[in-house]
Tab-separated table of C-alpha atoms and ligand atoms in Angstrom:
chain	number	residue	atom	x	y	z
A	283	MET	CA	-50.527	93.089	100.299
A	284	LEU	CA	-49.711	92.582	97.352
A	285	ASP	CA	-51.250	89.978	95.009
A	286	MET	CA	-50.090	86.439	94.613
A	287	LYS	CA	-49.505	86.565	90.672
A	288	LYS	CA	-47.126	90.109	91.535
A	289	ALA	CA	-45.473	89.251	93.999
A	290	LEU	CA	-44.443	86.098	92.458
A	291	THR	CA	-44.059	87.849	88.921
A	292	LEU	CA	-41.440	90.313	90.658
A	293	PHE	CA	-39.234	87.879	92.438
A	294	ILE	CA	-38.792	86.145	89.692
A	295	LEU	CA	-38.118	89.266	88.267
A	296	GLY	CA	-35.604	89.918	91.624
A	297	THR	CA	-34.341	86.945	91.506
A	298	LEU	CA	-33.079	87.215	87.393
A	299	ILE	CA	-31.652	90.842	87.981
A	300	SER	CA	-29.706	89.113	91.060
A	301	SER	CA	-28.364	86.553	89.097
A	302	GLN	CA	-27.209	88.978	86.253
A	303	LEU	CA	-25.327	90.810	89.395
A	304	LEU	CA	-23.844	87.741	90.519
A	305	ALA	CA	-22.682	86.775	87.754
A	306	GLN	CA	-20.584	89.377	87.069
A	307	THR	CA	-19.397	89.163	90.248
A	308	PRO	CA	-16.146	87.391	90.299
A	309	PRO	CA	-16.984	83.852	91.959
A	310	ALA	CA	-13.558	82.085	93.041
A	311	LEU	CA	-11.727	85.497	95.125
A	312	LYS	CA	-10.570	83.245	97.086
A	313	PHE	CA	-8.519	81.519	95.265
A	314	ILE	CA	-6.430	84.409	94.987
A	315	LYS	CA	-4.323	84.532	98.293
A	316	ASP	CA	-1.155	86.754	99.870
A	317	GLU	CA	0.845	83.604	100.684
A	318	ASP	CA	0.852	81.951	97.817
A	319	LEU	CA	1.502	85.343	95.723
A	320	LYS	CA	4.660	85.772	98.423
A	321	LYS	CA	5.970	82.726	98.070
A	322	ASP	CA	5.536	82.569	93.875
A	323	ILE	CA	7.136	85.724	93.568
A	324	TYR	CA	9.983	84.778	96.565
A	325	GLU	CA	10.534	81.914	93.769
A	326	LEU	CA	10.545	83.122	90.721
A	327	ALA	CA	12.557	86.996	91.551
A	328	GLY	CA	14.881	84.721	93.955
A	329	ASP	CA	18.624	85.427	92.768
A	330	ALA	CA	18.411	81.242	92.343
A	331	PHE	CA	16.937	82.544	88.311
A	332	ARG	CA	19.486	84.883	88.447
A	333	GLY	CA	17.592	87.238	86.241
A	334	ARG	CA	16.128	84.999	83.802
A	335	ARG	CA	17.532	86.455	80.710
A	336	ALA	CA	15.814	85.620	77.138
A	337	GLY	CA	18.176	83.259	75.537
A	338	THR	CA	19.862	81.913	78.568
A	339	LEU	CA	19.110	78.759	80.445
A	340	ASP	CA	17.911	80.437	83.113
A	341	GLU	CA	15.178	81.859	80.710
A	342	MET	CA	14.773	78.146	80.054
A	343	ARG	CA	14.504	77.074	83.695
A	344	ALA	CA	12.430	80.202	84.983
A	345	ALA	CA	9.815	78.939	81.751
A	346	ALA	CA	9.686	75.175	83.577
A	347	TRP	CA	8.786	76.564	86.948
A	348	VAL	CA	6.014	78.753	85.374
A	349	ALA	CA	4.930	75.434	83.217
A	350	GLN	CA	5.468	73.193	86.188
A	351	LYS	CA	3.128	75.647	88.592
A	352	ALA	CA	0.353	75.902	86.170
A	353	GLN	CA	-0.032	72.276	85.878
A	354	GLU	CA	-0.207	72.348	89.666
A	355	ALA	CA	-2.486	74.944	89.194
A	356	GLY	CA	-4.681	72.182	87.100
A	357	LEU	CA	-4.397	74.359	83.726
A	358	LYS	CA	-4.088	72.096	80.789
A	359	PRO	CA	-0.939	72.896	78.029
A	360	ALA	CA	-2.177	75.029	75.323
A	361	GLY	CA	1.279	74.985	73.605
A	362	ASP	CA	2.764	73.273	70.764
A	363	ASP	CA	2.160	69.813	70.322
A	364	GLY	CA	0.405	69.284	73.762
A	365	THR	CA	3.040	70.845	75.854
A	366	TYR	CA	3.106	74.324	77.597
A	367	PHE	CA	5.810	75.535	75.863
A	368	GLN	CA	6.119	77.577	72.561
A	369	PHE	CA	9.584	77.750	71.371
A	370	TYR	CA	10.859	80.341	68.713
A	371	ASN	CA	14.648	81.262	67.998
A	372	ILE	CA	15.725	85.199	68.960
A	373	HIS	CA	18.419	86.261	66.392
A	374	ARG	CA	21.363	88.198	68.104
A	375	THR	CA	24.160	90.482	66.391
A	376	ARG	CA	26.830	91.793	69.097
A	377	VAL	CA	30.163	93.494	68.762
A	378	SER	CA	32.720	90.692	68.957
A	379	ASN	CA	35.405	90.549	72.527
A	380	ARG	CA	37.810	89.359	69.515
A	381	SER	CA	37.441	93.034	68.247
A	382	ALA	CA	39.920	95.589	68.196
A	383	ILE	CA	40.725	99.544	68.465
A	384	SER	CA	43.106	101.943	68.797
A	385	ILE	CA	43.646	105.511	68.755
A	386	ASN	CA	47.059	107.193	67.588
A	387	ASN	CA	48.728	103.976	67.843
A	388	GLN	CA	47.777	103.117	71.392
A	389	PRO	CA	45.257	100.651	71.424
A	390	VAL	CA	42.004	101.844	73.827
A	391	GLU	CA	40.263	99.113	76.098
A	392	LEU	CA	36.681	98.213	74.218
A	393	TRP	CA	33.344	98.257	77.162
A	394	LYS	CA	36.462	100.242	79.406
A	395	GLN	CA	37.225	103.091	76.635
A	396	ILE	CA	35.155	102.941	73.550
A	397	TRP	CA	31.637	101.515	72.805
A	398	PRO	CA	30.037	100.965	69.268
A	399	THR	CA	26.861	101.885	69.477
A	400	GLN	CA	25.481	99.304	66.908
A	401	PRO	CA	27.203	95.837	65.678
A	402	LEU	CA	28.726	96.388	62.578
A	403	GLU	CA	31.382	95.231	60.767
A	404	THR	CA	34.207	98.224	60.630
A	405	HIS	CA	37.401	98.371	59.261
A	406	LEU	CA	39.016	102.113	59.614
A	407	ASP	CA	42.260	103.096	59.488
A	408	ALA	CA	42.448	106.873	59.082
A	409	PRO	CA	42.867	109.911	60.283
A	410	VAL	CA	40.658	111.756	62.734
A	411	LEU	CA	39.198	115.055	62.066
A	412	TRP	CA	38.187	116.988	65.471
A	413	LEU	CA	34.786	118.960	65.257
A	414	LYS	CA	34.940	121.686	67.982
A	415	SER	CA	31.082	122.451	67.655
A	416	MET	CA	28.260	121.556	65.436
A	417	ALA	CA	29.034	124.756	63.649
A	418	ASP	CA	32.112	122.838	61.775
A	419	THR	CA	30.013	120.397	60.327
A	420	THR	CA	29.559	123.535	57.161
A	421	ALA	CA	33.098	122.104	56.460
A	422	ASP	CA	33.732	119.897	53.482
A	423	LEU	CA	33.064	116.599	55.831
A	424	LYS	CA	33.227	113.907	52.548
A	425	GLY	CA	34.693	110.248	53.503
A	426	LYS	CA	35.762	111.479	56.478
A	427	VAL	CA	36.039	110.319	60.529
A	428	VAL	CA	34.675	112.579	63.034
A	429	ALA	CA	34.926	113.578	66.924
A	430	LEU	CA	33.299	115.772	68.765
A	431	ASN	CA	31.770	116.015	71.802
A	432	ILE	CA	28.698	114.805	72.679
A	433	ILE	CA	26.179	117.953	73.252
A	434	ALA	CA	22.644	117.990	75.129
A	435	PRO	CA	19.838	117.013	73.006
A	436	GLN	CA	16.841	119.073	72.250
A	437	PRO	CA	14.678	118.753	74.175
A	438	LEU	CA	16.019	116.925	76.853
A	439	PRO	CA	14.264	114.172	78.330
A	440	ALA	CA	11.917	115.492	81.097
A	441	ALA	CA	13.898	115.200	84.810
A	442	GLY	CA	12.934	111.957	86.686
A	443	MET	CA	12.161	109.609	83.599
A	444	SER	CA	13.427	106.627	83.265
A	445	LEU	CA	16.567	105.187	81.800
A	446	TRP	CA	17.114	108.591	81.899
A	447	GLY	CA	21.148	109.222	81.203
A	448	PHE	CA	21.010	106.247	78.373
A	449	ARG	CA	18.206	108.754	76.330
A	450	TYR	CA	20.011	111.625	77.068
A	451	THR	CA	22.732	110.418	75.146
A	452	SER	CA	20.631	108.203	72.440
A	453	LEU	CA	18.812	111.252	71.868
A	454	ALA	CA	21.916	112.995	71.344
A	455	ILE	CA	24.160	110.976	69.374
A	456	ARG	CA	20.463	110.353	66.902
A	457	GLN	CA	20.576	114.100	66.450
A	458	GLN	CA	23.886	114.982	65.549
A	459	THR	CA	24.418	111.852	63.641
A	460	ALA	CA	21.612	113.344	61.496
A	461	VAL	CA	23.544	115.986	60.255
A	462	LEU	CA	26.675	114.515	59.920
A	463	ARG	CA	25.459	112.195	58.154
A	464	ARG	CA	24.284	114.350	55.549
A	465	GLN	CA	27.173	115.690	55.156
A	466	GLY	CA	28.514	112.053	54.199
A	467	VAL	CA	31.034	111.118	56.888
A	468	THR	CA	32.421	107.525	57.154
A	469	ALA	CA	32.432	107.053	61.302
A	470	ILE	CA	31.719	109.262	64.309
A	471	ILE	CA	33.271	109.220	67.777
A	472	PHE	CA	31.567	110.911	70.199
A	473	VAL	CA	33.476	111.832	73.786
A	474	ALA	CA	31.106	110.485	76.609
A	475	ASP	CA	28.860	113.695	78.090
A	476	PRO	CA	29.844	114.343	81.674
A	477	THR	CA	26.492	114.944	82.484
A	478	VAL	CA	26.157	110.888	81.961
A	479	GLU	CA	29.228	110.389	83.161
A	480	GLY	CA	28.139	108.705	86.538
A	481	SER	CA	26.059	105.820	84.268
A	482	ILE	CA	28.066	105.387	81.301
A	483	ALA	CA	29.243	102.015	83.098
A	484	PHE	CA	25.233	101.107	82.379
A	485	ILE	CA	24.783	102.831	79.407
A	486	GLY	CA	28.124	101.152	77.646
A	487	HIS	CA	26.083	97.363	79.063
A	488	ASN	CA	23.425	98.164	76.509
A	489	TYR	CA	25.293	98.855	73.344
A	490	GLN	CA	27.299	95.690	74.269
A	491	GLU	CA	24.572	93.555	74.606
A	492	GLY	CA	24.135	94.525	70.689
A	493	LEU	CA	20.585	93.512	69.052
A	494	TYR	CA	17.971	91.037	69.535
A	495	GLN	CA	15.339	90.189	66.760
A	496	VAL	CA	12.354	87.097	66.050
A	497	ASP	CA	13.310	84.933	63.266
A	498	GLY	CA	10.772	86.453	60.335
A	499	ILE	CA	9.482	89.490	62.098
A	500	THR	CA	10.955	92.664	61.778
A	501	ILE	CA	10.346	95.243	63.903
A	502	ASN	CA	8.916	98.344	62.218
A	503	THR	CA	11.901	101.353	62.704
A	504	ALA	CA	12.295	104.645	61.052
A	505	ALA	CA	13.022	103.842	57.352
A	506	LYS	CA	16.041	101.892	56.749
A	507	VAL	CA	19.483	103.605	56.240
A	508	GLN	CA	22.434	102.867	55.417
A	509	PRO	CA	24.354	101.715	58.682
A	510	LEU	CA	27.384	104.315	59.976
A	511	PRO	CA	29.696	103.560	62.404
A	512	VAL	CA	29.312	105.503	65.612
A	513	MET	CA	31.139	104.800	68.306
A	514	VAL	CA	31.545	106.529	72.029
A	515	VAL	CA	34.651	106.938	73.707
A	516	ALA	CA	35.680	108.141	77.200
A	517	ALA	CA	36.334	111.602	78.142
A	518	GLN	CA	39.951	110.786	79.067
A	519	LEU	CA	40.154	110.036	74.847
A	520	ALA	CA	39.266	113.988	73.962
A	521	GLY	CA	42.907	114.659	74.508
A	522	ALA	CA	44.262	112.183	71.660
A	523	LEU	CA	41.802	113.034	69.551
A	524	GLN	CA	42.129	116.597	69.526
A	525	GLN	CA	45.728	116.561	68.422
A	526	SER	CA	46.857	117.074	65.024
A	527	GLY	CA	47.531	114.024	63.488
A	528	ALA	CA	45.470	111.726	64.820
A	529	HIS	CA	44.258	108.796	63.681
A	530	ILE	CA	42.047	106.036	64.076
A	531	LYS	CA	42.445	101.778	63.264
A	532	SER	CA	39.430	99.497	63.693
A	533	ASP	CA	38.750	96.322	63.059
A	534	VAL	CA	35.431	95.474	64.890
A	535	SER	CA	33.666	92.345	64.325
A	536	ILE	CA	30.573	90.683	65.010
A	537	ASP	CA	29.325	87.871	66.191
A	538	SER	CA	25.504	86.692	65.907
A	539	PHE	CA	23.479	83.374	67.487
A	540	GLN	CA	20.309	81.523	67.435
A	541	TYR	CA	19.077	80.995	70.691
A	542	PRO	CA	15.626	79.765	71.525
A	543	SER	CA	13.631	81.530	73.952
A	544	VAL	CA	9.768	79.856	74.558
A	545	ASN	CA	6.358	81.503	75.497
A	546	VAL	CA	4.710	79.493	78.326
A	547	VAL	CA	0.929	78.751	77.283
A	548	ALA	CA	-1.967	77.102	78.910
A	549	GLN	CA	-5.660	77.019	79.294
A	550	ALA	CA	-8.446	76.280	81.442
A	551	GLY	CA	-11.727	75.681	79.557
A	552	GLY	CA	-15.092	77.500	79.307
A	553	THR	CA	-18.743	76.340	80.632
A	554	ASP	CA	-20.626	77.402	77.914
A	555	PRO	CA	-20.879	75.152	74.879
A	556	GLN	CA	-20.586	77.812	72.308
A	557	LEU	CA	-18.481	80.860	74.253
A	558	SER	CA	-16.288	77.790	75.251
A	559	LYS	CA	-14.714	77.871	71.851
A	560	GLU	CA	-13.017	81.741	72.598
A	561	TYR	CA	-10.944	82.877	74.805
A	562	VAL	CA	-9.759	85.710	77.374
A	563	LEU	CA	-6.015	86.032	77.377
A	564	PHE	CA	-3.908	86.578	80.110
A	565	SER	CA	-0.739	88.205	79.447
A	566	GLY	CA	2.571	88.945	80.968
A	567	HIS	CA	6.571	88.368	80.950
A	568	HIS	CA	8.601	85.880	82.493
A	569	ASP	CA	11.585	87.393	81.620
A	570	HIS	CA	14.095	89.694	82.549
A	571	ASP	CA	17.725	91.701	82.017
A	572	GLY	CA	19.838	88.477	83.367
A	573	ILE	CA	23.182	89.601	85.170
A	574	GLY	CA	24.200	93.097	84.591
A	575	PRO	CA	26.056	95.857	85.874
A	576	ALA	CA	26.275	95.609	89.452
A	577	VAL	CA	24.744	98.507	92.005
A	578	ASP	CA	25.451	98.238	95.700
A	579	ARG	CA	27.834	94.874	94.510
A	580	ASP	CA	24.730	93.351	93.548
A	581	SER	CA	24.585	91.974	89.624
A	582	ILE	CA	21.972	90.072	89.456
A	583	TRP	CA	18.896	92.062	87.556
A	584	ASN	CA	15.701	90.339	89.943
A	585	GLY	CA	12.960	92.019	87.838
A	586	ALA	CA	10.672	91.088	91.163
A	587	ASP	CA	7.838	93.622	90.096
A	588	ASP	CA	9.071	93.254	86.342
A	589	ASN	CA	7.747	90.866	85.783
A	590	ALA	CA	7.613	87.836	88.521
A	591	SER	CA	4.500	90.149	89.485
A	592	VAL	CA	2.284	89.764	86.605
A	593	THR	CA	3.648	86.082	86.616
A	594	VAL	CA	2.355	84.869	89.562
A	595	GLY	CA	-0.780	86.912	89.519
A	596	MET	CA	-1.971	85.080	86.572
A	597	LEU	CA	-0.838	82.099	88.057
A	598	ALA	CA	-3.357	82.444	91.220
A	599	ILE	CA	-5.620	83.941	88.077
A	600	GLY	CA	-5.546	80.207	86.460
A	601	ARG	CA	-6.233	78.639	90.571
A	602	ALA	CA	-9.608	80.784	90.350
A	603	TRP	CA	-10.463	79.835	86.883
A	604	VAL	CA	-10.002	76.113	87.373
A	605	ALA	CA	-12.165	76.445	90.963
A	606	LYS	CA	-14.866	78.504	89.034
A	607	PRO	CA	-14.491	78.518	85.530
A	608	GLY	CA	-16.130	80.847	82.901
A	609	LYS	CA	-18.533	80.890	80.107
A	610	ARG	CA	-15.572	81.354	77.621
A	611	SER	CA	-12.194	79.405	78.394
A	612	ALA	CA	-9.231	81.657	79.642
A	613	LEU	CA	-5.689	81.825	78.055
A	614	PHE	CA	-2.777	82.602	79.983
A	615	VAL	CA	0.596	83.568	77.446
A	616	TRP	CA	3.948	84.007	79.808
A	617	HIS	CA	6.157	85.757	77.179
A	618	GLY	CA	9.532	84.991	76.842
A	619	ALA	CA	12.081	88.009	75.594
A	620	GLU	CA	9.440	90.787	76.766
A	621	GLU	CA	13.237	92.342	77.498
A	622	ARG	CA	14.672	92.124	74.548
A	623	GLY	CA	11.922	94.063	71.826
A	624	LEU	CA	8.671	92.455	73.556
A	625	LEU	CA	9.778	89.474	71.097
A	626	GLY	CA	7.752	86.450	72.801
A	627	SER	CA	4.832	88.216	71.784
A	628	ARG	CA	5.299	89.428	69.024
A	629	TRP	CA	6.256	85.574	67.862
A	630	TYR	CA	2.556	84.850	69.712
A	631	ALA	CA	0.254	87.210	68.152
A	632	ALA	CA	1.768	86.106	64.887
A	633	HIS	CA	1.623	82.536	65.263
A	634	PRO	CA	-1.251	81.903	67.792
A	635	THR	CA	-1.679	77.959	68.655
A	636	VAL	CA	-5.163	78.451	68.676
A	637	ASN	CA	-8.075	80.388	66.617
A	638	LYS	CA	-6.457	83.948	66.442
A	639	GLN	CA	-10.443	84.902	65.728
A	640	ALA	CA	-11.637	83.142	69.487
A	641	ILE	CA	-9.225	85.463	71.030
A	642	VAL	CA	-11.856	88.190	72.182
A	643	ALA	CA	-9.410	89.970	74.304
A	644	VAL	CA	-5.865	90.545	75.622
A	645	LEU	CA	-5.242	91.610	79.214
A	646	ASN	CA	-2.024	92.197	79.755
A	647	ALA	CA	-0.241	93.338	82.641
A	648	ASP	CA	3.550	94.527	83.350
A	649	MET	CA	4.885	95.393	87.333
A	650	ILE	CA	1.710	95.504	89.296
A	651	GLY	CA	3.438	95.373	92.773
A	652	ARG	CA	5.151	98.938	93.821
A	653	ASN	CA	3.486	102.072	94.826
A	654	SER	CA	0.555	103.918	96.430
A	655	ILE	CA	-1.611	100.662	97.274
A	656	ASP	CA	-5.061	102.891	96.223
A	657	SER	CA	-2.955	103.521	92.491
A	658	ALA	CA	-3.086	101.880	89.199
A	659	ALA	CA	-2.796	103.000	85.589
A	660	LEU	CA	-4.958	101.401	82.712
A	661	LEU	CA	-3.340	102.014	78.803
A	662	GLY	CA	-4.985	101.630	75.891
A	663	SER	CA	-7.636	103.333	77.432
A	664	ILE	CA	-6.934	107.368	75.802
A	665	PRO	CA	-7.474	107.210	71.685
A	666	PRO	CA	-5.518	106.599	69.550
A	667	HIS	CA	-4.265	103.879	71.805
A	668	LYS	CA	-7.987	102.784	72.855
A	669	ASN	CA	-9.087	100.099	70.772
A	670	SER	CA	-11.962	98.933	72.431
A	671	THR	CA	-14.855	101.334	74.543
A	672	ALA	CA	-16.430	98.234	75.471
A	673	LEU	CA	-13.580	96.541	76.906
A	674	LEU	CA	-12.274	99.003	78.871
A	675	ASP	CA	-15.987	99.758	80.193
A	676	MET	CA	-15.312	96.349	81.611
A	677	ALA	CA	-12.215	96.903	83.242
A	678	MET	CA	-13.663	100.316	84.858
A	679	LYS	CA	-16.836	98.201	85.935
A	680	ALA	CA	-14.967	95.711	87.758
A	681	ASN	CA	-12.529	98.539	89.528
A	682	GLU	CA	-15.609	99.914	90.686
A	683	GLN	CA	-17.200	96.944	92.349
A	684	LEU	CA	-14.311	95.540	93.332
A	685	THR	CA	-10.751	96.759	93.651
A	686	HIS	CA	-11.667	100.692	93.769
A	687	PHE	CA	-8.402	101.449	92.621
A	688	LYS	CA	-7.906	105.644	91.801
A	689	VAL	CA	-7.347	105.264	88.099
A	690	ASP	CA	-4.482	107.246	86.335
A	691	PHE	CA	-4.863	107.858	83.085
A	692	SER	CA	-2.312	110.322	82.132
A	693	TRP	CA	0.610	107.791	80.858
A	694	ASP	CA	-1.611	106.839	77.972
A	695	ASP	CA	-1.654	109.880	76.837
A	696	ALA	CA	0.067	109.519	73.509
A	697	LYS	CA	2.336	112.968	74.264
A	698	HIS	CA	3.141	111.736	77.483
A	699	PRO	CA	7.409	110.847	77.587
A	700	GLU	CA	8.161	108.094	78.812
A	701	GLY	CA	5.869	106.478	75.441
A	702	TRP	CA	4.515	103.664	78.476
A	703	TYR	CA	1.963	102.298	76.070
A	704	PHE	CA	4.237	100.803	73.550
A	705	ARG	CA	6.583	98.938	75.845
A	706	SER	CA	4.705	95.802	76.519
A	707	ASP	CA	3.340	93.062	75.296
A	708	HIS	CA	-0.132	93.711	74.713
A	709	LEU	CA	0.928	95.819	71.725
A	710	PRO	CA	1.048	93.139	69.004
A	711	TYR	CA	-1.806	92.045	70.118
A	712	ALA	CA	-3.609	95.304	69.671
A	713	GLN	CA	-1.423	95.843	66.205
A	714	ALA	CA	-3.144	92.449	64.821
A	715	GLY	CA	-6.493	93.768	65.970
A	716	ILE	CA	-7.639	92.565	69.221
A	717	PRO	CA	-9.316	94.189	72.111
A	718	ALA	CA	-6.535	94.646	74.060
A	719	LEU	CA	-5.492	96.393	78.080
A	720	PHE	CA	-2.531	96.638	79.598
A	721	PHE	CA	-3.100	96.591	83.891
A	722	THR	CA	-0.330	98.576	85.825
A	723	SER	CA	1.402	99.848	88.741
A	724	LEU	CA	3.510	102.164	86.885
A	725	LEU	CA	7.553	103.055	87.366
A	726	HIS	CA	9.344	103.616	90.282
A	727	PRO	CA	12.939	104.187	91.234
A	728	ASP	CA	14.500	100.339	91.153
A	729	TYR	CA	13.105	100.090	87.793
A	730	HIS	CA	15.108	98.001	85.948
A	731	THR	CA	18.163	97.819	88.395
A	732	PRO	CA	19.511	95.255	90.571
A	733	LYS	CA	17.570	96.561	93.135
A	734	ASP	CA	13.899	95.507	91.944
A	735	GLU	CA	13.767	92.386	94.203
A	736	PRO	CA	10.980	90.338	95.686
A	737	ALA	CA	11.535	92.720	99.238
A	738	GLY	CA	10.186	96.114	97.386
A	739	ILE	CA	7.124	94.183	96.035
A	740	ASN	CA	3.661	95.669	98.212
A	741	ILE	CA	2.126	91.508	97.893
A	742	ALA	CA	-1.424	93.208	99.127
A	743	LYS	CA	-0.741	95.719	96.040
A	744	LEU	CA	0.134	92.700	94.069
A	745	ALA	CA	-2.391	90.756	95.173
A	746	LYS	CA	-5.432	93.689	94.557
A	747	MET	CA	-4.506	94.235	90.977
A	748	THR	CA	-4.322	90.615	90.474
A	749	ARG	CA	-7.842	90.500	91.050
A	750	TRP	CA	-8.858	93.949	88.887
A	751	MET	CA	-7.137	91.699	86.103
A	752	TYR	CA	-9.217	88.674	87.388
A	753	ALA	CA	-12.621	90.349	87.597
A	754	THR	CA	-11.833	92.297	84.360
A	755	GLY	CA	-11.226	89.087	82.708
A	756	TRP	CA	-14.663	87.293	84.434
A	757	LEU	CA	-16.691	90.225	82.799
A	758	VAL	CA	-15.487	89.257	79.397
A	759	SER	CA	-15.897	85.590	79.807
A	760	GLN	CA	-19.643	85.965	81.416
A	761	THR	CA	-21.017	88.741	78.638
A	762	VAL	CA	-22.272	87.118	75.976
A	763	ALA	CA	-21.368	89.650	73.146
A	764	ARG	CA	-17.412	89.986	72.827
A	765	PRO	CA	-16.047	92.975	73.580
A	766	ALA	CA	-16.337	95.175	70.169
A	767	LEU	CA	-13.185	97.080	68.416
A	768	ASP	CA	-13.895	100.402	68.035
A	769	ALA	CA	-13.855	102.108	64.777
A	770	LYS	CA	-10.619	103.624	63.769
B	180	ZN	ZN1	10.954	95.770	81.705
């Protein structure tokens, strides 16, 4: 038999090793309950919240619901001035419904027959020159209003890609406009392509909504170019534009609005005197698209997967964290106005309510309740998107220990046509140099339609994704060294 001293050494060593492993296993998994997730998602994504569109009362009511639930979970306020809220203004410009456009002296109906593609004050009273094809662009077009058919873009958006008709149209318009702009045209009228005839209501709705920005933060798009009026017209107007002596008169004016939008921010304190000054940030968004074009007579875009799923998942993580706090503190930010261009996260990353240096990692998720229960995707995991190998390792370790998803990394490929990495709230944090990951169960046919309803959510999948985020956050919280940023 072993001598006593050796046995004792081995025993102590064994305890140390096992307690280390235990410390890495999240201790409050039982607080992430299917029935809570189900009850919460049916409330938040129910028709009563009318799709939670940013800048509307519906988004405000959803934010109040989240704050109330966070309070019930035992989370403390961490927004502005001791509240659960961080308000900011979003700035919207859109084409005014007072605008009037006529072709050959016949009024054309705004948003039914003609769609200005951007909010731009436009006063035209001019002949229209019909271009039979892009080959006609060699003529002298300087100062002319031109009309032509939309030509299929090169390359075509990949088959089955999300929002395909909108991508097809925008890309085609961008390519043809670039050529015509160089010729010095004054305005362009595109005749809608029959390829996307079926989705013109949806495409047009996007133009009608206008543009949203958040105060003081300009989104870096392509180099600033002089705005050029570009309109799309229904195919039935092609004949009128092709007549000799065709003429357009337009008085397009702009409405602009400041709306309040809001992030909901809460926290649960950590247990370690030093590490509790730092935060693991759990991130999602509570807004969605509101009321839009009806599909099968349903005009409420519920956004159950996008992103009520993560909103309620974060509440469940909050309950677990309060029951058994980690060494570091947990910070929960339910962003507003994500669907309008990541506006809430851009705002929070620029105006955090805690010391920005104290945020050790951002675990963001968007859409976690659909597709096969064994599959999931993790973004921020392949260069150039990956910014912390240490954080990625923790997420993969949590998956290995607990959830066993077959993790799909292909959507994080810089060449992936969807550009999924750029479409959720981790982005402004990653750009600010904070280690960040993006958890998702990826696209499905109901994405951004009124059919993204609570009944379509796989609650067991949602619970499993929530546990993966929780377990990853727990590892971050318990590991003394904060996850290091990779060298550029
Ligand atoms: Zn979305």
